[in-house]
mmCIF file of C-alpha atoms in Angstrom:
data_model
loop_
_atom_site.group_PDB
_atom_site.id
_atom_site.type_symbol
_atom_site.label_atom_id
_atom_site.label_comp_id
_atom_site.label_asym_id
_atom_site.label_seq_id
_atom_site.Cartn_x
_atom_site.Cartn_y
_atom_site.Cartn_z
ATOM 1 C CA MET E 5 -27.671 57.098 -8.970
ATOM 2 C CA ALA E 6 -27.431 54.472 -11.638
ATOM 3 C CA HIS E 7 -30.117 54.028 -14.284
ATOM 4 C CA ILE E 8 -30.629 50.326 -14.722
ATOM 5 C CA THR E 9 -32.822 48.344 -17.076
ATOM 6 C CA ILE E 10 -33.408 44.710 -16.245
ATOM 7 C CA ILE E 11 -34.492 42.530 -19.129
ATOM 8 C CA GLY E 12 -36.461 39.645 -17.712
ATOM 9 C CA LYS E 13 -38.620 39.401 -14.642
ATOM 10 C CA GLY E 14 -37.939 35.965 -13.228
ATOM 11 C CA SER E 15 -36.642 35.306 -9.738
ATOM 12 C CA MET E 16 -33.144 36.530 -10.613
ATOM 13 C CA GLY E 17 -34.397 39.705 -12.287
ATOM 14 C CA ASP E 18 -36.589 40.409 -9.269
ATOM 15 C CA ALA E 19 -33.766 39.829 -6.798
ATOM 16 C CA ILE E 20 -31.215 41.864 -8.742
ATOM 17 C CA GLY E 21 -33.661 44.723 -9.258
ATOM 18 C CA GLY E 22 -34.485 44.666 -5.574
ATOM 19 C CA VAL E 23 -30.833 45.088 -4.656
ATOM 20 C CA PHE E 24 -30.335 47.995 -7.053
ATOM 21 C CA ALA E 25 -33.571 49.708 -5.975
ATOM 22 C CA ALA E 26 -32.606 49.373 -2.314
ATOM 23 C CA GLY E 27 -29.363 51.136 -3.176
ATOM 24 C CA GLY E 28 -31.172 54.084 -4.703
ATOM 25 C CA SER E 29 -30.706 53.188 -8.346
ATOM 26 C CA ASP E 30 -33.479 53.924 -10.818
ATOM 27 C CA VAL E 31 -34.659 50.500 -11.989
ATOM 28 C CA ASN E 32 -37.048 49.554 -14.758
ATOM 29 C CA TYR E 33 -37.930 46.252 -16.329
ATOM 30 C CA VAL E 34 -38.366 45.149 -19.895
ATOM 31 C CA THR E 35 -39.452 41.703 -21.011
ATOM 32 C CA ARG E 36 -39.024 40.041 -24.353
ATOM 33 C CA GLY E 37 -42.709 40.620 -25.012
ATOM 34 C CA ASP E 38 -42.231 44.379 -24.840
ATOM 35 C CA ALA E 39 -41.604 44.693 -28.564
ATOM 36 C CA GLY E 40 -40.330 48.134 -29.450
ATOM 37 C CA ALA E 41 -39.547 49.037 -25.853
ATOM 38 C CA THR E 42 -36.898 51.644 -25.267
ATOM 39 C CA ILE E 43 -33.957 50.503 -23.158
ATOM 40 C CA SER E 44 -33.431 53.543 -20.970
ATOM 41 C CA GLY E 45 -30.832 52.245 -18.508
ATOM 42 C CA ASP E 46 -27.138 52.919 -18.794
ATOM 43 C CA ILE E 47 -26.613 49.506 -17.208
ATOM 44 C CA VAL E 48 -28.651 46.703 -18.769
ATOM 45 C CA VAL E 49 -28.937 43.360 -17.013
ATOM 46 C CA LEU E 50 -29.733 40.368 -19.204
ATOM 47 C CA ALA E 51 -31.689 38.531 -16.506
ATOM 48 C CA VAL E 52 -32.830 35.727 -18.749
ATOM 49 C CA PRO E 53 -31.808 32.093 -19.123
ATOM 50 C CA TYR E 54 -28.905 31.561 -21.500
ATOM 51 C CA PRO E 55 -31.042 30.073 -24.294
ATOM 52 C CA GLU E 56 -33.034 33.325 -24.438
ATOM 53 C CA VAL E 57 -30.045 35.629 -24.803
ATOM 54 C CA ASP E 58 -29.889 35.481 -28.594
ATOM 55 C CA GLY E 59 -33.554 36.444 -28.877
ATOM 56 C CA ILE E 60 -33.005 39.362 -26.518
ATOM 57 C CA LEU E 61 -30.014 40.529 -28.522
ATOM 58 C CA ALA E 62 -32.039 40.279 -31.733
ATOM 59 C CA ALA E 63 -34.815 42.367 -30.212
ATOM 60 C CA PHE E 64 -32.786 44.966 -28.360
ATOM 61 C CA GLY E 65 -29.155 44.606 -29.406
ATOM 62 C CA ASP E 66 -29.020 47.781 -31.469
ATOM 63 C CA GLN E 67 -30.023 49.758 -28.400
ATOM 64 C CA LEU E 68 -27.188 48.327 -26.298
ATOM 65 C CA ALA E 69 -24.311 50.115 -28.042
ATOM 66 C CA GLY E 70 -22.419 52.273 -25.585
ATOM 67 C CA LYS E 71 -24.140 50.700 -22.593
ATOM 68 C CA THR E 72 -22.916 48.370 -19.898
ATOM 69 C CA VAL E 73 -24.455 44.928 -20.436
ATOM 70 C CA VAL E 74 -24.480 42.487 -17.535
ATOM 71 C CA ASP E 75 -24.535 38.777 -18.339
ATOM 72 C CA ILE E 76 -25.799 36.668 -15.433
ATOM 73 C CA THR E 77 -26.241 33.376 -17.252
ATOM 74 C CA ASN E 78 -25.091 29.880 -16.458
ATOM 75 C CA PRO E 79 -24.990 28.250 -19.888
ATOM 76 C CA LEU E 80 -25.683 24.712 -18.693
ATOM 77 C CA ASP E 81 -26.388 21.735 -20.880
ATOM 78 C CA PHE E 82 -29.726 21.023 -19.250
ATOM 79 C CA SER E 83 -29.981 17.624 -20.938
ATOM 80 C CA THR E 84 -27.076 16.319 -18.878
ATOM 81 C CA PHE E 85 -26.614 18.918 -16.118
ATOM 82 C CA ASP E 86 -22.975 17.915 -16.379
ATOM 83 C CA SER E 87 -21.326 20.530 -18.588
ATOM 84 C CA LEU E 88 -21.686 23.910 -20.248
ATOM 85 C CA VAL E 89 -22.803 24.470 -23.829
ATOM 86 C CA VAL E 90 -20.237 27.195 -24.497
ATOM 87 C CA PRO E 91 -16.745 26.291 -25.772
ATOM 88 C CA ALA E 92 -14.451 24.943 -23.035
ATOM 89 C CA ASP E 93 -11.991 27.771 -23.588
ATOM 90 C CA GLY E 94 -14.702 30.448 -23.716
ATOM 91 C CA SER E 95 -17.725 31.684 -21.840
ATOM 92 C CA ALA E 96 -21.225 32.962 -22.400
ATOM 93 C CA ALA E 97 -19.967 36.416 -21.479
ATOM 94 C CA ALA E 98 -17.248 36.291 -24.134
ATOM 95 C CA GLU E 99 -19.823 35.216 -26.720
ATOM 96 C CA ILE E 100 -22.102 38.110 -25.776
ATOM 97 C CA GLN E 101 -19.205 40.574 -25.905
ATOM 98 C CA ALA E 102 -18.377 39.333 -29.405
ATOM 99 C CA LYS E 103 -21.975 39.925 -30.460
ATOM 100 C CA LEU E 104 -22.068 43.379 -28.830
ATOM 101 C CA PRO E 105 -18.688 44.886 -29.707
ATOM 102 C CA ALA E 106 -19.887 48.432 -28.900
ATOM 103 C CA SER E 107 -21.082 47.479 -25.393
ATOM 104 C CA HIS E 108 -19.147 46.962 -22.174
ATOM 105 C CA VAL E 109 -20.053 43.413 -21.170
ATOM 106 C CA LEU E 110 -19.679 42.386 -17.542
ATOM 107 C CA LYS E 111 -20.242 38.995 -15.949
ATOM 108 C CA ALA E 112 -21.993 39.122 -12.587
ATOM 109 C CA PHE E 113 -24.594 37.419 -10.409
ATOM 110 C CA ASN E 114 -24.159 33.955 -11.949
ATOM 111 C CA THR E 115 -22.612 32.621 -8.726
ATOM 112 C CA THR E 116 -25.334 33.963 -6.416
ATOM 113 C CA PHE E 117 -28.724 32.334 -6.159
ATOM 114 C CA ALA E 118 -31.732 34.684 -6.095
ATOM 115 C CA ALA E 119 -32.345 33.960 -2.411
ATOM 116 C CA THR E 120 -28.820 34.892 -1.374
ATOM 117 C CA LEU E 121 -29.194 38.227 -3.167
ATOM 118 C CA ALA E 122 -32.596 38.910 -1.589
ATOM 119 C CA ASN E 123 -31.320 37.836 1.842
ATOM 120 C CA ARG E 124 -27.975 39.689 1.491
ATOM 121 C CA GLN E 125 -26.390 36.778 3.339
ATOM 122 C CA LEU E 126 -26.000 33.017 3.332
ATOM 123 C CA GLY E 127 -25.484 31.256 6.621
ATOM 124 C CA GLY E 128 -24.835 34.620 8.228
ATOM 125 C CA VAL E 129 -22.023 35.454 5.785
ATOM 126 C CA PRO E 130 -22.541 38.483 3.519
ATOM 127 C CA THR E 131 -23.476 37.588 -0.046
ATOM 128 C CA THR E 132 -20.783 38.557 -2.550
ATOM 129 C CA ALA E 133 -21.461 39.221 -6.217
ATOM 130 C CA LEU E 134 -18.374 38.413 -8.284
ATOM 131 C CA VAL E 135 -17.969 40.837 -11.191
ATOM 132 C CA ALA E 136 -15.670 40.291 -14.170
ATOM 133 C CA GLY E 137 -15.155 42.602 -17.117
ATOM 134 C CA ASP E 138 -12.652 44.493 -19.204
ATOM 135 C CA ASP E 139 -13.957 48.051 -18.786
ATOM 136 C CA THR E 140 -12.768 49.425 -15.464
ATOM 137 C CA ASP E 141 -15.305 52.249 -15.243
ATOM 138 C CA ALA E 142 -18.251 50.034 -16.122
ATOM 139 C CA LYS E 143 -17.142 47.498 -13.548
ATOM 140 C CA ALA E 144 -16.704 50.135 -10.849
ATOM 141 C CA ALA E 145 -20.173 51.574 -11.531
ATOM 142 C CA LEU E 146 -21.808 48.161 -11.289
ATOM 143 C CA ILE E 147 -19.929 47.313 -8.105
ATOM 144 C CA ALA E 148 -20.994 50.651 -6.583
ATOM 145 C CA ALA E 149 -24.655 50.038 -7.438
ATOM 146 C CA ILE E 150 -24.540 46.532 -5.960
ATOM 147 C CA THR E 151 -22.814 47.540 -2.745
ATOM 148 C CA ALA E 152 -25.208 50.467 -2.297
ATOM 149 C CA GLY E 153 -27.968 47.863 -2.250
ATOM 150 C CA GLY E 154 -26.428 45.958 0.639
ATOM 151 C CA VAL E 155 -24.715 43.158 -1.267
ATOM 152 C CA SER E 156 -20.955 42.849 -1.234
ATOM 153 C CA ALA E 157 -19.306 42.915 -4.656
ATOM 154 C CA LEU E 158 -15.803 41.902 -5.671
ATOM 155 C CA ASP E 159 -13.852 42.669 -8.818
ATOM 156 C CA ALA E 160 -12.983 39.190 -10.065
ATOM 157 C CA GLY E 161 -10.784 40.414 -12.892
ATOM 158 C CA ALA E 162 -11.014 40.747 -16.657
ATOM 159 C CA LEU E 163 -13.831 39.327 -18.755
ATOM 160 C CA ASN E 164 -11.811 36.172 -19.426
ATOM 161 C CA ARG E 165 -12.403 35.296 -15.750
ATOM 162 C CA ALA E 166 -16.044 34.732 -16.744
ATOM 163 C CA ARG E 167 -14.913 31.248 -17.684
ATOM 164 C CA GLU E 168 -14.072 30.498 -14.053
ATOM 165 C CA LEU E 169 -17.232 32.231 -12.799
ATOM 166 C CA GLU E 170 -19.299 30.036 -15.108
ATOM 167 C CA ALA E 171 -17.438 26.990 -13.811
ATOM 168 C CA ILE E 172 -18.382 27.991 -10.259
ATOM 169 C CA GLY E 173 -21.961 28.466 -11.433
ATOM 170 C CA LEU E 174 -22.033 24.980 -12.927
ATOM 171 C CA LEU E 175 -20.567 23.354 -9.821
ATOM 172 C CA GLN E 176 -22.875 25.275 -7.515
ATOM 173 C CA LEU E 177 -25.937 24.289 -9.536
ATOM 174 C CA THR E 178 -24.933 20.613 -9.530
ATOM 175 C CA LEU E 179 -24.473 20.784 -5.746
ATOM 176 C CA ALA E 180 -27.882 22.395 -5.264
ATOM 177 C CA VAL E 181 -29.639 19.926 -7.548
ATOM 178 C CA GLY E 182 -27.878 17.132 -5.669
ATOM 179 C CA GLU E 183 -29.059 18.646 -2.389
ATOM 180 C CA LYS E 184 -25.501 19.058 -1.107
ATOM 181 C CA ILE E 185 -26.202 22.752 -0.603
ATOM 182 C CA GLY E 186 -29.438 24.712 -0.442
ATOM 183 C CA TRP E 187 -30.860 27.184 -2.939
ATOM 184 C CA ASP E 188 -30.275 29.833 -0.284
ATOM 185 C CA THR E 189 -26.672 28.827 0.442
ATOM 186 C CA GLY E 190 -23.669 27.899 -1.731
ATOM 187 C CA PHE E 191 -20.301 29.543 -2.236
ATOM 188 C CA ALA E 192 -19.372 32.538 -0.133
ATOM 189 C CA VAL E 193 -16.329 34.768 -0.421
ATOM 190 C CA ILE E 194 -14.459 35.472 2.796
ATOM 191 C CA ARG E 195 -12.034 38.385 2.609
ATOM 192 C CA MET R 15 -7.985 4.611 10.868
ATOM 193 C CA ALA R 16 -6.709 5.503 7.452
ATOM 194 C CA HIS R 17 -3.101 4.898 6.426
ATOM 195 C CA ILE R 18 -1.995 7.918 4.480
ATOM 196 C CA THR R 19 1.231 8.737 2.683
ATOM 197 C CA ILE R 20 1.831 12.335 1.752
ATOM 198 C CA ILE R 21 4.328 12.903 -1.026
ATOM 199 C CA GLY R 22 5.830 16.339 -0.530
ATOM 200 C CA LYS R 23 6.455 18.345 2.586
ATOM 201 C CA GLY R 24 5.643 21.903 1.638
ATOM 202 C CA SER R 25 3.038 24.050 3.355
ATOM 203 C CA MET R 26 0.158 22.136 1.788
ATOM 204 C CA GLY R 27 1.610 18.742 2.654
ATOM 205 C CA ASP R 28 2.157 19.889 6.215
ATOM 206 C CA ALA R 29 -1.356 21.274 6.560
ATOM 207 C CA ILE R 30 -3.034 18.241 5.010
ATOM 208 C CA GLY R 31 -0.984 15.838 7.099
ATOM 209 C CA GLY R 32 -1.868 17.829 10.197
ATOM 210 C CA VAL R 33 -5.556 17.462 9.503
ATOM 211 C CA PHE R 34 -5.295 13.716 8.944
ATOM 212 C CA ALA R 35 -3.115 13.177 12.008
ATOM 213 C CA ALA R 36 -5.538 15.166 14.166
ATOM 214 C CA GLY R 37 -8.262 12.822 12.976
ATOM 215 C CA GLY R 38 -6.350 9.759 14.080
ATOM 216 C CA SER R 39 -5.059 8.648 10.709
ATOM 217 C CA ASP R 40 -1.612 7.126 10.436
ATOM 218 C CA VAL R 41 0.380 9.638 8.371
ATOM 219 C CA ASN R 42 3.822 9.368 6.869
ATOM 220 C CA TYR R 43 5.720 11.533 4.430
ATOM 221 C CA VAL R 44 7.794 10.753 1.384
ATOM 222 C CA THR R 45 9.686 13.274 -0.693
ATOM 223 C CA ARG R 46 10.977 12.980 -4.214
ATOM 224 C CA GLY R 47 14.448 12.625 -2.807
ATOM 225 C CA ASP R 48 13.499 9.418 -1.013
ATOM 226 C CA ALA R 49 14.523 7.215 -3.926
ATOM 227 C CA GLY R 50 13.341 3.666 -3.419
ATOM 228 C CA ALA R 51 10.973 4.589 -0.620
ATOM 229 C CA THR R 52 8.008 2.313 -0.044
ATOM 230 C CA ILE R 53 4.612 3.985 -0.314
ATOM 231 C CA SER R 54 2.817 2.394 2.625
ATOM 232 C CA GLY R 55 -0.398 4.410 2.691
ATOM 233 C CA ASP R 56 -3.653 3.243 1.194
ATOM 234 C CA ILE R 57 -4.386 6.888 0.457
ATOM 235 C CA VAL R 58 -1.533 8.775 -1.214
ATOM 236 C CA VAL R 59 -1.629 12.549 -1.444
ATOM 237 C CA LEU R 60 0.399 14.126 -4.232
ATOM 238 C CA ALA R 61 1.188 17.290 -2.271
ATOM 239 C CA VAL R 62 3.535 18.737 -4.848
ATOM 240 C CA PRO R 63 3.238 21.545 -7.387
ATOM 241 C CA TYR R 64 1.755 20.463 -10.696
ATOM 242 C CA PRO R 65 5.074 20.602 -12.608
ATOM 243 C CA GLU R 66 6.491 17.984 -10.228
ATOM 244 C CA VAL R 67 3.712 15.455 -10.654
ATOM 245 C CA ASP R 68 5.235 13.675 -13.638
ATOM 246 C CA GLY R 69 8.499 13.169 -11.779
ATOM 247 C CA ILE R 70 6.624 11.759 -8.797
ATOM 248 C CA LEU R 71 4.689 9.380 -11.021
ATOM 249 C CA ALA R 72 7.926 8.267 -12.664
ATOM 250 C CA ALA R 73 9.484 7.565 -9.276
ATOM 251 C CA PHE R 74 6.545 6.006 -7.480
ATOM 252 C CA GLY R 75 3.801 5.346 -10.033
ATOM 253 C CA ASP R 76 4.196 1.574 -10.051
ATOM 254 C CA GLN R 77 3.505 1.540 -6.319
ATOM 255 C CA LEU R 78 0.241 3.447 -6.684
ATOM 256 C CA ALA R 79 -1.788 0.689 -8.365
ATOM 257 C CA GLY R 80 -4.822 -0.175 -6.281
ATOM 258 C CA LYS R 81 -4.378 2.875 -4.066
ATOM 259 C CA THR R 82 -6.350 6.072 -3.735
ATOM 260 C CA VAL R 83 -4.330 8.947 -5.182
ATOM 261 C CA VAL R 84 -5.277 12.486 -4.208
ATOM 262 C CA ASP R 85 -4.405 15.286 -6.635
ATOM 263 C CA ILE R 86 -4.296 18.698 -4.948
ATOM 264 C CA THR R 87 -2.696 20.668 -7.777
ATOM 265 C CA ASN R 88 -3.629 23.925 -9.413
ATOM 266 C CA PRO R 89 -2.021 23.606 -12.842
ATOM 267 C CA LEU R 90 -1.478 27.318 -13.414
ATOM 268 C CA ASP R 91 0.468 28.872 -16.226
ATOM 269 C CA PHE R 92 2.818 30.696 -13.886
ATOM 270 C CA SER R 93 4.209 32.815 -16.730
ATOM 271 C CA THR R 94 0.863 34.604 -17.102
ATOM 272 C CA PHE R 95 -1.060 33.689 -13.955
ATOM 273 C CA ASP R 96 -4.074 33.969 -16.222
ATOM 274 C CA SER R 97 -4.902 30.427 -17.315
ATOM 275 C CA LEU R 98 -4.283 26.743 -16.706
ATOM 276 C CA VAL R 99 -1.794 24.621 -18.621
ATOM 277 C CA VAL R 100 -4.121 21.633 -18.893
ATOM 278 C CA PRO R 101 -6.563 21.337 -21.816
ATOM 279 C CA ALA R 102 -9.621 23.584 -21.442
ATOM 280 C CA ASP R 103 -11.938 20.575 -21.523
ATOM 281 C CA GLY R 104 -9.801 18.533 -19.114
ATOM 282 C CA SER R 105 -8.073 18.785 -15.766
ATOM 283 C CA ALA R 106 -4.870 17.836 -14.025
ATOM 284 C CA ALA R 107 -6.827 15.167 -12.160
ATOM 285 C CA ALA R 108 -8.068 13.638 -15.406
ATOM 286 C CA GLU R 109 -4.516 13.580 -16.744
ATOM 287 C CA ILE R 110 -3.255 11.851 -13.606
ATOM 288 C CA GLN R 111 -6.084 9.313 -13.741
ATOM 289 C CA ALA R 112 -5.159 8.540 -17.347
ATOM 290 C CA LYS R 113 -1.545 7.937 -16.269
ATOM 291 C CA LEU R 114 -2.599 5.806 -13.290
ATOM 292 C CA PRO R 115 -5.414 3.656 -14.668
ATOM 293 C CA ALA R 116 -5.143 1.168 -11.783
ATOM 294 C CA SER R 117 -5.488 3.874 -9.102
ATOM 295 C CA HIS R 118 -8.556 5.676 -7.801
ATOM 296 C CA VAL R 119 -7.745 9.341 -8.410
ATOM 297 C CA LEU R 120 -9.535 11.984 -6.361
ATOM 298 C CA LYS R 121 -9.312 15.761 -6.608
ATOM 299 C CA ALA R 122 -9.229 17.542 -3.260
ATOM 300 C CA PHE R 123 -7.648 20.400 -1.339
ATOM 301 C CA ASN R 124 -6.935 22.556 -4.412
ATOM 302 C CA THR R 125 -9.557 25.111 -3.330
ATOM 303 C CA THR R 126 -8.302 25.453 0.256
ATOM 304 C CA PHE R 127 -5.192 27.402 1.118
ATOM 305 C CA ALA R 128 -2.830 25.802 3.648
ATOM 306 C CA ALA R 129 -3.793 28.327 6.319
ATOM 307 C CA THR R 130 -7.518 27.593 6.005
ATOM 308 C CA LEU R 131 -6.798 23.889 6.496
ATOM 309 C CA ALA R 132 -4.551 24.505 9.500
ATOM 310 C CA ASN R 133 -7.050 26.978 10.988
ATOM 311 C CA ARG R 134 -10.106 24.800 10.182
ATOM 312 C CA GLN R 135 -11.962 28.024 9.420
ATOM 313 C CA LEU R 136 -11.839 31.196 7.379
ATOM 314 C CA GLY R 137 -13.523 34.278 8.744
ATOM 315 C CA GLY R 138 -15.218 32.111 11.333
ATOM 316 C CA VAL R 139 -16.756 29.835 8.695
ATOM 317 C CA PRO R 140 -15.683 26.175 8.725
ATOM 318 C CA THR R 141 -13.188 25.275 6.018
ATOM 319 C CA THR R 142 -14.614 22.860 3.457
ATOM 320 C CA ALA R 143 -12.507 20.561 1.335
ATOM 321 C CA LEU R 144 -14.244 19.839 -1.962
ATOM 322 C CA VAL R 145 -13.635 16.261 -3.116
ATOM 323 C CA ALA R 146 -14.325 14.952 -6.622
ATOM 324 C CA GLY R 147 -13.787 11.444 -7.901
ATOM 325 C CA ASP R 148 -15.331 8.470 -9.623
ATOM 326 C CA ASP R 149 -14.799 5.786 -6.968
ATOM 327 C CA THR R 150 -17.472 6.107 -4.315
ATOM 328 C CA ASP R 151 -15.658 4.106 -1.639
ATOM 329 C CA ALA R 152 -12.375 5.948 -2.113
ATOM 330 C CA LYS R 153 -14.170 9.277 -1.933
ATOM 331 C CA ALA R 154 -16.064 8.290 1.215
ATOM 332 C CA ALA R 155 -12.864 7.139 2.931
ATOM 333 C CA LEU R 156 -11.083 10.398 2.130
ATOM 334 C CA ILE R 157 -14.042 12.483 3.272
ATOM 335 C CA ALA R 158 -14.173 10.509 6.528
ATOM 336 C CA ALA R 159 -10.458 11.058 7.183
ATOM 337 C CA ILE R 160 -10.766 14.784 6.506
ATOM 338 C CA THR R 161 -13.831 15.320 8.660
ATOM 339 C CA ALA R 162 -12.256 13.320 11.504
ATOM 340 C CA GLY R 163 -9.507 15.923 11.450
ATOM 341 C CA GLY R 164 -11.906 18.800 11.984
ATOM 342 C CA VAL R 165 -12.245 20.038 8.418
ATOM 343 C CA SER R 166 -15.573 19.849 6.649
ATOM 344 C CA ALA R 167 -15.561 17.892 3.382
ATOM 345 C CA LEU R 168 -18.108 17.828 0.602
ATOM 346 C CA ASP R 169 -18.560 15.351 -2.224
ATOM 347 C CA ALA R 170 -18.368 17.623 -5.277
ATOM 348 C CA GLY R 171 -19.246 14.883 -7.739
ATOM 349 C CA ALA R 172 -17.445 12.756 -10.293
ATOM 350 C CA LEU R 173 -13.839 13.278 -11.343
ATOM 351 C CA ASN R 174 -14.955 15.417 -14.288
ATOM 352 C CA ARG R 175 -15.923 18.062 -11.722
ATOM 353 C CA ALA R 176 -12.173 18.506 -11.157
ATOM 354 C CA ARG R 177 -12.329 20.881 -14.082
ATOM 355 C CA GLU R 178 -14.584 23.225 -12.112
ATOM 356 C CA LEU R 179 -12.527 22.758 -8.937
ATOM 357 C CA GLU R 180 -9.406 23.752 -10.850
ATOM 358 C CA ALA R 181 -11.245 26.784 -12.209
ATOM 359 C CA ILE R 182 -12.080 27.800 -8.632
ATOM 360 C CA GLY R 183 -8.447 27.250 -7.720
ATOM 361 C CA LEU R 184 -7.286 29.516 -10.547
ATOM 362 C CA LEU R 185 -9.745 32.271 -9.667
ATOM 363 C CA GLN R 186 -8.942 32.047 -5.973
ATOM 364 C CA LEU R 187 -5.198 32.272 -6.638
ATOM 365 C CA THR R 188 -5.648 35.310 -8.898
ATOM 366 C CA LEU R 189 -7.735 36.987 -6.185
ATOM 367 C CA ALA R 190 -5.103 36.271 -3.525
ATOM 368 C CA VAL R 191 -2.230 37.458 -5.705
ATOM 369 C CA GLY R 192 -4.278 40.580 -6.455
ATOM 370 C CA GLU R 193 -4.842 41.068 -2.716
ATOM 371 C CA LYS R 194 -8.630 40.904 -3.113
ATOM 372 C CA ILE R 195 -8.671 38.063 -0.586
ATOM 373 C CA GLY R 196 -6.104 36.875 1.922
ATOM 374 C CA TRP R 197 -4.054 33.690 1.897
ATOM 375 C CA ASP R 198 -6.074 32.661 4.957
ATOM 376 C CA THR R 199 -9.469 33.448 3.413
ATOM 377 C CA GLY R 200 -11.087 32.771 0.019
ATOM 378 C CA PHE R 201 -14.061 30.696 -1.019
ATOM 379 C CA ALA R 202 -16.183 29.058 1.651
ATOM 380 C CA VAL R 203 -19.037 26.634 1.226
ATOM 381 C CA ILE R 204 -22.195 27.391 3.166
ATOM 382 C CA ARG R 205 -24.638 24.486 3.405
#
């Protein structure tokens, strides 16, 4: 059983926590307003929009050393909805790893809308969470907790693959905003 | 009926030509060895590996003015299989458009393996060709020719979205090489 703290309680935090809880993980939530809260999970999901990450790290970063930290963000330029605000040769996940050198940062859940996590499927195809990261054990533990909750999970490679996952996130968001796909559909992985 | 010339006769050229022919388009093939060949199609598919594109443009570029040129490449660094050789903030498609300013360049087919085009489905889900480009009419004509051939096609946005399509192509190739997905599976689009 994994002990998981989810920071943030928006639709993504709810959906992710629901998957983990269904899989038997112990899940608790912390929000930015919980000043002084103890982060008890061994896996900590940053389920907040990208612009809030720095504030979360300022509030709780010293508690994240030694833990697995899951970045789910899509760092969009919301003024244009046409690009990311992170460097073209980097990623939000790489930035977070640089700020948390004692944590194992994983990228996950940025290519799955909340509804496809809650539904476990899109168009009848199982939802797949793509997980990238450099620490093999941390990645395996996250994948196990996700799959226990009824969502397929796939090791997408090292943390530098977060760049491609964030590209998929950007494209998928532009397609949803443009009503080419639904907020309960999008990219699926067929194996 | 679209008139389509496919430059290159590898597995991708074969599969793409098969789709177009099934849809009633007039399809002919040219290879790099066909020195002096006339490019008769209104839509020209560069169905060659990225490293061969410059040679193709040198041989046939002056015939491509006014035509729709379809870039299907995944410009991988094959020495590492870990990144692309185009600038991080650019794409192969953008490079080709810059070299062919009088052509309408579209990005397509780089996220679909040859088998998923030939099969029209992956895991029972319809294959979707993602098409990006700046010229609305050229994009609509390509999408019509693809869908006539039994493959779904989706307008993925302007040509700058080629960057994200090439990121998907890179990730999908790394997953296939790593045997996480098959060469007849991969990413599907659920609408």
